[in-house]
mmCIF file of C-alpha atoms and ligand atoms in Angstrom:
data_model
loop_
_atom_site.group_PDB
_atom_site.id
_atom_site.type_symbol
_atom_site.label_atom_id
_atom_site.label_comp_id
_atom_site.label_asym_id
_atom_site.label_seq_id
_atom_site.Cartn_x
_atom_site.Cartn_y
_atom_site.Cartn_z
ATOM 1 C CA MET A 410 0.000 0.000 0.000
ATOM 2 C CA GLU A 411 1.244 3.488 -0.837
ATOM 3 C CA LYS A 412 2.862 5.511 1.941
ATOM 4 C CA THR A 413 3.372 9.223 2.309
ATOM 5 C CA LEU A 414 5.099 11.586 4.696
ATOM 6 C CA VAL A 415 3.455 14.503 6.459
ATOM 7 C CA LEU A 416 5.030 16.978 8.870
ATOM 8 C CA ILE A 417 2.886 18.987 11.262
ATOM 9 C CA LYS A 418 4.934 22.168 11.508
ATOM 10 C CA PRO A 419 6.026 23.692 14.858
ATOM 11 C CA LYS A 420 3.490 26.513 14.860
ATOM 12 C CA ALA A 421 0.624 24.042 14.504
ATOM 13 C CA VAL A 422 1.999 21.846 17.270
ATOM 14 C CA LEU A 423 2.348 24.904 19.530
ATOM 15 C CA ARG A 424 -1.231 25.961 18.683
ATOM 16 C CA GLY A 425 -2.483 22.573 19.868
ATOM 17 C CA LEU A 426 -3.759 21.509 16.448
ATOM 18 C CA THR A 427 -1.958 18.156 16.238
ATOM 19 C CA GLY A 428 -4.990 16.045 17.142
ATOM 20 C CA HIS A 429 -7.329 17.969 14.823
ATOM 21 C CA ILE A 430 -4.898 17.576 11.927
ATOM 22 C CA ILE A 431 -4.324 13.858 12.447
ATOM 23 C CA ALA A 432 -8.098 13.346 12.610
ATOM 24 C CA ARG A 433 -8.462 14.800 9.089
ATOM 25 C CA TYR A 434 -6.231 12.118 7.578
ATOM 26 C CA GLU A 435 -7.718 9.330 9.657
ATOM 27 C CA SER A 436 -11.289 10.254 8.851
ATOM 28 C CA LYS A 437 -10.438 10.183 5.142
ATOM 29 C CA GLY A 438 -9.249 6.603 5.618
ATOM 30 C CA LEU A 439 -5.501 7.055 5.655
ATOM 31 C CA LYS A 440 -3.910 4.800 8.227
ATOM 32 C CA LEU A 441 -1.244 6.007 10.656
ATOM 33 C CA ALA A 442 1.728 3.776 9.878
ATOM 34 C CA ALA A 443 4.153 5.717 12.131
ATOM 35 C CA LEU A 444 4.127 8.871 14.219
ATOM 36 C CA LYS A 445 6.760 10.753 16.195
ATOM 37 C CA MET A 446 7.428 14.134 17.744
ATOM 38 C CA VAL A 447 10.842 15.396 16.704
ATOM 39 C CA ASP A 448 13.086 18.348 17.421
ATOM 40 C CA ALA A 449 14.375 18.560 13.859
ATOM 41 C CA THR A 450 18.048 19.166 13.237
ATOM 42 C CA LYS A 451 19.244 21.691 10.676
ATOM 43 C CA GLU A 452 20.824 18.826 8.767
ATOM 44 C CA GLN A 453 17.503 16.956 8.516
ATOM 45 C CA LEU A 454 15.754 20.096 7.309
ATOM 46 C CA GLU A 455 18.459 20.842 4.748
ATOM 47 C CA ARG A 456 17.931 17.356 3.324
ATOM 48 C CA HIS A 457 14.165 17.635 3.513
ATOM 49 C CA TYR A 458 14.028 21.005 1.739
ATOM 50 C CA GLU A 459 17.034 20.531 -0.581
ATOM 51 C CA GLU A 460 14.983 21.481 -3.666
ATOM 52 C CA HIS A 461 14.388 24.934 -2.139
ATOM 53 C CA GLN A 462 18.000 25.798 -1.291
ATOM 54 C CA GLY A 463 18.818 29.331 -2.442
ATOM 55 C CA LYS A 464 15.198 30.478 -2.675
ATOM 56 C CA PRO A 465 14.329 33.752 -0.886
ATOM 57 C CA PHE A 466 12.180 31.996 1.726
ATOM 58 C CA TYR A 467 14.617 29.124 2.402
ATOM 59 C CA GLU A 468 16.394 30.470 5.504
ATOM 60 C CA SER A 469 13.227 31.664 7.209
ATOM 61 C CA LEU A 470 11.502 28.383 6.357
ATOM 62 C CA LEU A 471 14.267 26.455 8.107
ATOM 63 C CA GLU A 472 14.175 28.853 11.047
ATOM 64 C CA SER A 473 10.445 28.369 11.382
ATOM 65 C CA MET A 474 10.846 24.569 11.244
ATOM 66 C CA LEU A 475 13.467 24.821 14.028
ATOM 67 C CA SER A 476 11.251 26.964 16.274
ATOM 68 C CA GLY A 477 9.680 24.014 18.113
ATOM 69 C CA PRO A 478 8.881 20.334 17.858
ATOM 70 C CA ILE A 479 7.508 18.831 14.655
ATOM 71 C CA VAL A 480 5.134 15.889 14.470
ATOM 72 C CA ALA A 481 6.085 13.510 11.655
ATOM 73 C CA LEU A 482 3.479 11.117 10.282
ATOM 74 C CA MET A 483 3.801 8.200 7.925
ATOM 75 C CA LEU A 484 0.380 7.661 6.364
ATOM 76 C CA GLU A 485 -0.677 4.653 4.381
ATOM 77 C CA GLY A 486 -3.539 4.053 1.969
ATOM 78 C CA ASN A 487 -4.754 4.039 -1.618
ATOM 79 C CA GLN A 488 -2.953 6.880 -3.449
ATOM 80 C CA ALA A 489 -1.808 8.197 -0.083
ATOM 81 C CA VAL A 490 0.506 10.853 -1.565
ATOM 82 C CA SER A 491 -2.229 12.568 -3.616
ATOM 83 C CA ALA A 492 -4.857 12.050 -0.947
ATOM 84 C CA ALA A 493 -2.775 13.767 1.737
ATOM 85 C CA ARG A 494 -1.836 16.645 -0.601
ATOM 86 C CA LEU A 495 -5.519 17.248 -1.304
ATOM 87 C CA ILE A 496 -6.408 17.178 2.387
ATOM 88 C CA ASN A 497 -3.539 19.650 3.025
ATOM 89 C CA GLY A 498 -4.696 22.103 0.350
ATOM 90 C CA ALA A 499 -2.773 24.610 -1.766
ATOM 91 C CA THR A 500 0.636 25.872 -0.593
ATOM 92 C CA ASN A 501 -0.701 29.381 -0.032
ATOM 93 C CA PRO A 502 -3.351 29.190 2.732
ATOM 94 C CA ILE A 503 -5.165 32.140 1.183
ATOM 95 C CA GLU A 504 -5.729 30.079 -1.940
ATOM 96 C CA ALA A 505 -6.252 26.763 -0.147
ATOM 97 C CA ALA A 506 -9.870 25.641 -0.236
ATOM 98 C CA PRO A 507 -11.898 25.911 2.953
ATOM 99 C CA GLY A 508 -12.175 22.366 4.276
ATOM 100 C CA SER A 509 -8.498 21.695 3.585
ATOM 101 C CA ILE A 510 -6.077 21.870 6.517
ATOM 102 C CA ARG A 511 -4.137 24.826 5.130
ATOM 103 C CA GLY A 512 -7.393 26.480 4.122
ATOM 104 C CA ASP A 513 -8.884 26.154 7.578
ATOM 105 C CA TYR A 514 -5.985 26.892 9.902
ATOM 106 C CA GLY A 515 -3.782 29.704 8.646
ATOM 107 C CA LEU A 516 -3.186 32.851 6.656
ATOM 108 C CA GLU A 517 0.513 32.978 5.804
ATOM 109 C CA ILE A 518 2.282 30.964 3.122
ATOM 110 C CA GLU A 519 5.516 30.898 5.065
ATOM 111 C CA HIS A 520 3.696 29.477 8.046
ATOM 112 C CA ASN A 521 1.319 27.073 6.382
ATOM 113 C CA ILE A 522 0.859 24.449 9.000
ATOM 114 C CA VAL A 523 1.596 21.128 7.349
ATOM 115 C CA HIS A 524 4.006 19.637 4.861
ATOM 116 C CA GLY A 525 3.052 16.777 2.556
ATOM 117 C CA ALA A 526 5.334 14.933 0.137
ATOM 118 C CA ASP A 527 4.482 15.938 -3.448
ATOM 119 C CA VAL A 528 5.135 12.701 -5.378
ATOM 120 C CA LEU A 529 5.865 9.073 -4.519
ATOM 121 C CA GLU A 530 9.611 9.476 -5.001
ATOM 122 C CA SER A 531 9.676 12.436 -2.574
ATOM 123 C CA ALA A 532 7.601 10.448 -0.099
ATOM 124 C CA GLN A 533 10.141 7.623 -0.097
ATOM 125 C CA ARG A 534 13.061 10.042 0.208
ATOM 126 C CA GLU A 535 11.392 11.968 3.038
ATOM 127 C CA ILE A 536 10.391 8.799 4.911
ATOM 128 C CA SER A 537 14.077 7.866 4.927
ATOM 129 C CA ILE A 538 14.893 11.241 6.532
ATOM 130 C CA TRP A 539 12.243 11.199 9.268
ATOM 131 C CA PHE A 540 11.746 7.450 9.785
ATOM 132 C CA PRO A 541 15.111 5.874 8.901
ATOM 133 C CA GLU A 542 14.322 3.001 11.285
ATOM 134 C CA LYS A 543 11.263 2.068 9.196
ATOM 135 C CA GLU A 544 13.004 1.706 5.858
ATOM 136 C CA ASP A 545 13.489 -2.029 6.197
ATOM 137 C CA ASN A 546 9.775 -2.534 6.777
ATOM 138 C CA GLU A 547 8.547 -1.083 3.485
HETATM 139 P P1 LIG B 1119 4.408 22.553 -0.674
HETATM 140 O O1 LIG B 1119 4.670 22.590 0.817
HETATM 141 O O2 LIG B 1119 2.967 22.810 -1.000
HETATM 142 O O3 LIG B 1119 4.960 21.320 -1.363
HETATM 143 P P2 LIG B 1119 6.677 24.003 -1.710
HETATM 144 O O4 LIG B 1119 6.684 24.834 -2.954
HETATM 145 O O5 LIG B 1119 7.381 22.685 -1.744
HETATM 146 O O6 LIG B 1119 5.153 23.814 -1.287
HETATM 147 O O7 LIG B 1119 7.285 24.900 -0.559
HETATM 148 C C1 LIG B 1119 7.719 24.350 0.666
HETATM 149 C C2 LIG B 1119 7.323 25.289 1.786
HETATM 150 O O8 LIG B 1119 8.021 26.515 1.645
HETATM 151 C C3 LIG B 1119 5.847 25.683 1.781
HETATM 152 O O9 LIG B 1119 5.029 24.749 2.448
HETATM 153 C C4 LIG B 1119 5.869 27.030 2.477
HETATM 154 O O10 LIG B 1119 5.920 26.879 3.896
HETATM 155 C C5 LIG B 1119 7.194 27.609 2.020
HETATM 156 N N1 LIG B 1119 7.023 28.470 0.851
HETATM 157 C C6 LIG B 1119 6.805 28.083 -0.432
HETATM 158 N N2 LIG B 1119 6.697 29.134 -1.256
HETATM 159 C C7 LIG B 1119 6.866 30.234 -0.467
HETATM 160 C C8 LIG B 1119 6.862 31.642 -0.714
HETATM 161 O O11 LIG B 1119 6.690 32.113 -1.850
HETATM 162 N N3 LIG B 1119 7.079 32.452 0.367
HETATM 163 C C9 LIG B 1119 7.284 31.982 1.625
HETATM 164 N N4 LIG B 1119 7.284 30.669 1.906
HETATM 165 C C10 LIG B 1119 7.073 29.801 0.884
HETATM 166 MG MG1 LIG B 1120 6.904 20.690 -1.625
#
Protein backbone atom coordinates (compact mmCIF):
# COMPACT_ATOMS: atom_id res chain seq x y z
CA MET A 1 0.00 0.00 0.00
CA GLU A 2 1.24 3.49 -0.84
CA LYS A 3 2.86 5.51 1.94
CA THR A 4 3.37 9.22 2.31
CA LEU A 5 5.10 11.59 4.70
CA VAL A 6 3.45 14.50 6.46
CA LEU A 7 5.03 16.98 8.87
CA ILE A 8 2.89 18.99 11.26
CA LYS A 9 4.93 22.17 11.51
CA PRO A 10 6.03 23.69 14.86
CA LYS A 11 3.49 26.51 14.86
CA ALA A 12 0.62 24.04 14.50
CA VAL A 13 2.00 21.85 17.27
CA LEU A 14 2.35 24.90 19.53
CA ARG A 15 -1.23 25.96 18.68
CA GLY A 16 -2.48 22.57 19.87
CA LEU A 17 -3.76 21.51 16.45
CA THR A 18 -1.96 18.16 16.24
CA GLY A 19 -4.99 16.05 17.14
CA HIS A 20 -7.33 17.97 14.82
CA ILE A 21 -4.90 17.58 11.93
CA ILE A 22 -4.32 13.86 12.45
CA ALA A 23 -8.10 13.35 12.61
CA ARG A 24 -8.46 14.80 9.09
CA TYR A 25 -6.23 12.12 7.58
CA GLU A 26 -7.72 9.33 9.66
CA SER A 27 -11.29 10.25 8.85
CA LYS A 28 -10.44 10.18 5.14
CA GLY A 29 -9.25 6.60 5.62
CA LEU A 30 -5.50 7.05 5.66
CA LYS A 31 -3.91 4.80 8.23
CA LEU A 32 -1.24 6.01 10.66
CA ALA A 33 1.73 3.78 9.88
CA ALA A 34 4.15 5.72 12.13
CA LEU A 35 4.13 8.87 14.22
CA LYS A 36 6.76 10.75 16.19
CA MET A 37 7.43 14.13 17.74
CA VAL A 38 10.84 15.40 16.70
CA ASP A 39 13.09 18.35 17.42
CA ALA A 40 14.37 18.56 13.86
CA THR A 41 18.05 19.17 13.24
CA LYS A 42 19.24 21.69 10.68
CA GLU A 43 20.82 18.83 8.77
CA GLN A 44 17.50 16.96 8.52
CA LEU A 45 15.75 20.10 7.31
CA GLU A 46 18.46 20.84 4.75
CA ARG A 47 17.93 17.36 3.32
CA HIS A 48 14.16 17.63 3.51
CA TYR A 49 14.03 21.01 1.74
CA GLU A 50 17.03 20.53 -0.58
CA GLU A 51 14.98 21.48 -3.67
CA HIS A 52 14.39 24.93 -2.14
CA GLN A 53 18.00 25.80 -1.29
CA GLY A 54 18.82 29.33 -2.44
CA LYS A 55 15.20 30.48 -2.68
CA PRO A 56 14.33 33.75 -0.89
CA PHE A 57 12.18 32.00 1.73
CA TYR A 58 14.62 29.12 2.40
CA GLU A 59 16.39 30.47 5.50
CA SER A 60 13.23 31.66 7.21
CA LEU A 61 11.50 28.38 6.36
CA LEU A 62 14.27 26.46 8.11
CA GLU A 63 14.18 28.85 11.05
CA SER A 64 10.44 28.37 11.38
CA MET A 65 10.85 24.57 11.24
CA LEU A 66 13.47 24.82 14.03
CA SER A 67 11.25 26.96 16.27
CA GLY A 68 9.68 24.01 18.11
CA PRO A 69 8.88 20.33 17.86
CA ILE A 70 7.51 18.83 14.66
CA VAL A 71 5.13 15.89 14.47
CA ALA A 72 6.08 13.51 11.65
CA LEU A 73 3.48 11.12 10.28
CA MET A 74 3.80 8.20 7.92
CA LEU A 75 0.38 7.66 6.36
CA GLU A 76 -0.68 4.65 4.38
CA GLY A 77 -3.54 4.05 1.97
CA ASN A 78 -4.75 4.04 -1.62
CA GLN A 79 -2.95 6.88 -3.45
CA ALA A 80 -1.81 8.20 -0.08
CA VAL A 81 0.51 10.85 -1.56
CA SER A 82 -2.23 12.57 -3.62
CA ALA A 83 -4.86 12.05 -0.95
CA ALA A 84 -2.78 13.77 1.74
CA ARG A 85 -1.84 16.65 -0.60
CA LEU A 86 -5.52 17.25 -1.30
CA ILE A 87 -6.41 17.18 2.39
CA ASN A 88 -3.54 19.65 3.02
CA GLY A 89 -4.70 22.10 0.35
CA ALA A 90 -2.77 24.61 -1.77
CA THR A 91 0.64 25.87 -0.59
CA ASN A 92 -0.70 29.38 -0.03
CA PRO A 93 -3.35 29.19 2.73
CA ILE A 94 -5.17 32.14 1.18
CA GLU A 95 -5.73 30.08 -1.94
CA ALA A 96 -6.25 26.76 -0.15
CA ALA A 97 -9.87 25.64 -0.24
CA PRO A 98 -11.90 25.91 2.95
CA GLY A 99 -12.17 22.37 4.28
CA SER A 100 -8.50 21.70 3.58
CA ILE A 101 -6.08 21.87 6.52
CA ARG A 102 -4.14 24.83 5.13
CA GLY A 103 -7.39 26.48 4.12
CA ASP A 104 -8.88 26.15 7.58
CA TYR A 105 -5.99 26.89 9.90
CA GLY A 106 -3.78 29.70 8.65
CA LEU A 107 -3.19 32.85 6.66
CA GLU A 108 0.51 32.98 5.80
CA ILE A 109 2.28 30.96 3.12
CA GLU A 110 5.52 30.90 5.06
CA HIS A 111 3.70 29.48 8.05
CA ASN A 112 1.32 27.07 6.38
CA ILE A 113 0.86 24.45 9.00
CA VAL A 114 1.60 21.13 7.35
CA HIS A 115 4.01 19.64 4.86
CA GLY A 116 3.05 16.78 2.56
CA ALA A 117 5.33 14.93 0.14
CA ASP A 118 4.48 15.94 -3.45
CA VAL A 119 5.14 12.70 -5.38
CA LEU A 120 5.87 9.07 -4.52
CA GLU A 121 9.61 9.48 -5.00
CA SER A 122 9.68 12.44 -2.57
CA ALA A 123 7.60 10.45 -0.10
CA GLN A 124 10.14 7.62 -0.10
CA ARG A 125 13.06 10.04 0.21
CA GLU A 126 11.39 11.97 3.04
CA ILE A 127 10.39 8.80 4.91
CA SER A 128 14.08 7.87 4.93
CA ILE A 129 14.89 11.24 6.53
CA TRP A 130 12.24 11.20 9.27
CA PHE A 131 11.75 7.45 9.78
CA PRO A 132 15.11 5.87 8.90
CA GLU A 133 14.32 3.00 11.28
CA LYS A 134 11.26 2.07 9.20
CA GLU A 135 13.00 1.71 5.86
CA ASP A 136 13.49 -2.03 6.20
CA ASN A 137 9.77 -2.53 6.78
CA GLU A 138 8.55 -1.08 3.49
P1 LIG B 1 4.41 22.55 -0.67
O1 LIG B 1 4.67 22.59 0.82
O2 LIG B 1 2.97 22.81 -1.00
O3 LIG B 1 4.96 21.32 -1.36
P2 LIG B 1 6.68 24.00 -1.71
O4 LIG B 1 6.68 24.83 -2.95
O5 LIG B 1 7.38 22.69 -1.74
O6 LIG B 1 5.15 23.81 -1.29
O7 LIG B 1 7.29 24.90 -0.56
C1 LIG B 1 7.72 24.35 0.67
C2 LIG B 1 7.32 25.29 1.79
O8 LIG B 1 8.02 26.51 1.65
C3 LIG B 1 5.85 25.68 1.78
O9 LIG B 1 5.03 24.75 2.45
C4 LIG B 1 5.87 27.03 2.48
O10 LIG B 1 5.92 26.88 3.90
C5 LIG B 1 7.19 27.61 2.02
N1 LIG B 1 7.02 28.47 0.85
C6 LIG B 1 6.81 28.08 -0.43
N2 LIG B 1 6.70 29.13 -1.26
C7 LIG B 1 6.87 30.23 -0.47
C8 LIG B 1 6.86 31.64 -0.71
O11 LIG B 1 6.69 32.11 -1.85
N3 LIG B 1 7.08 32.45 0.37
C9 LIG B 1 7.28 31.98 1.63
N4 LIG B 1 7.28 30.67 1.91
C10 LIG B 1 7.07 29.80 0.88
MG1 LIG C 1 6.90 20.69 -1.62
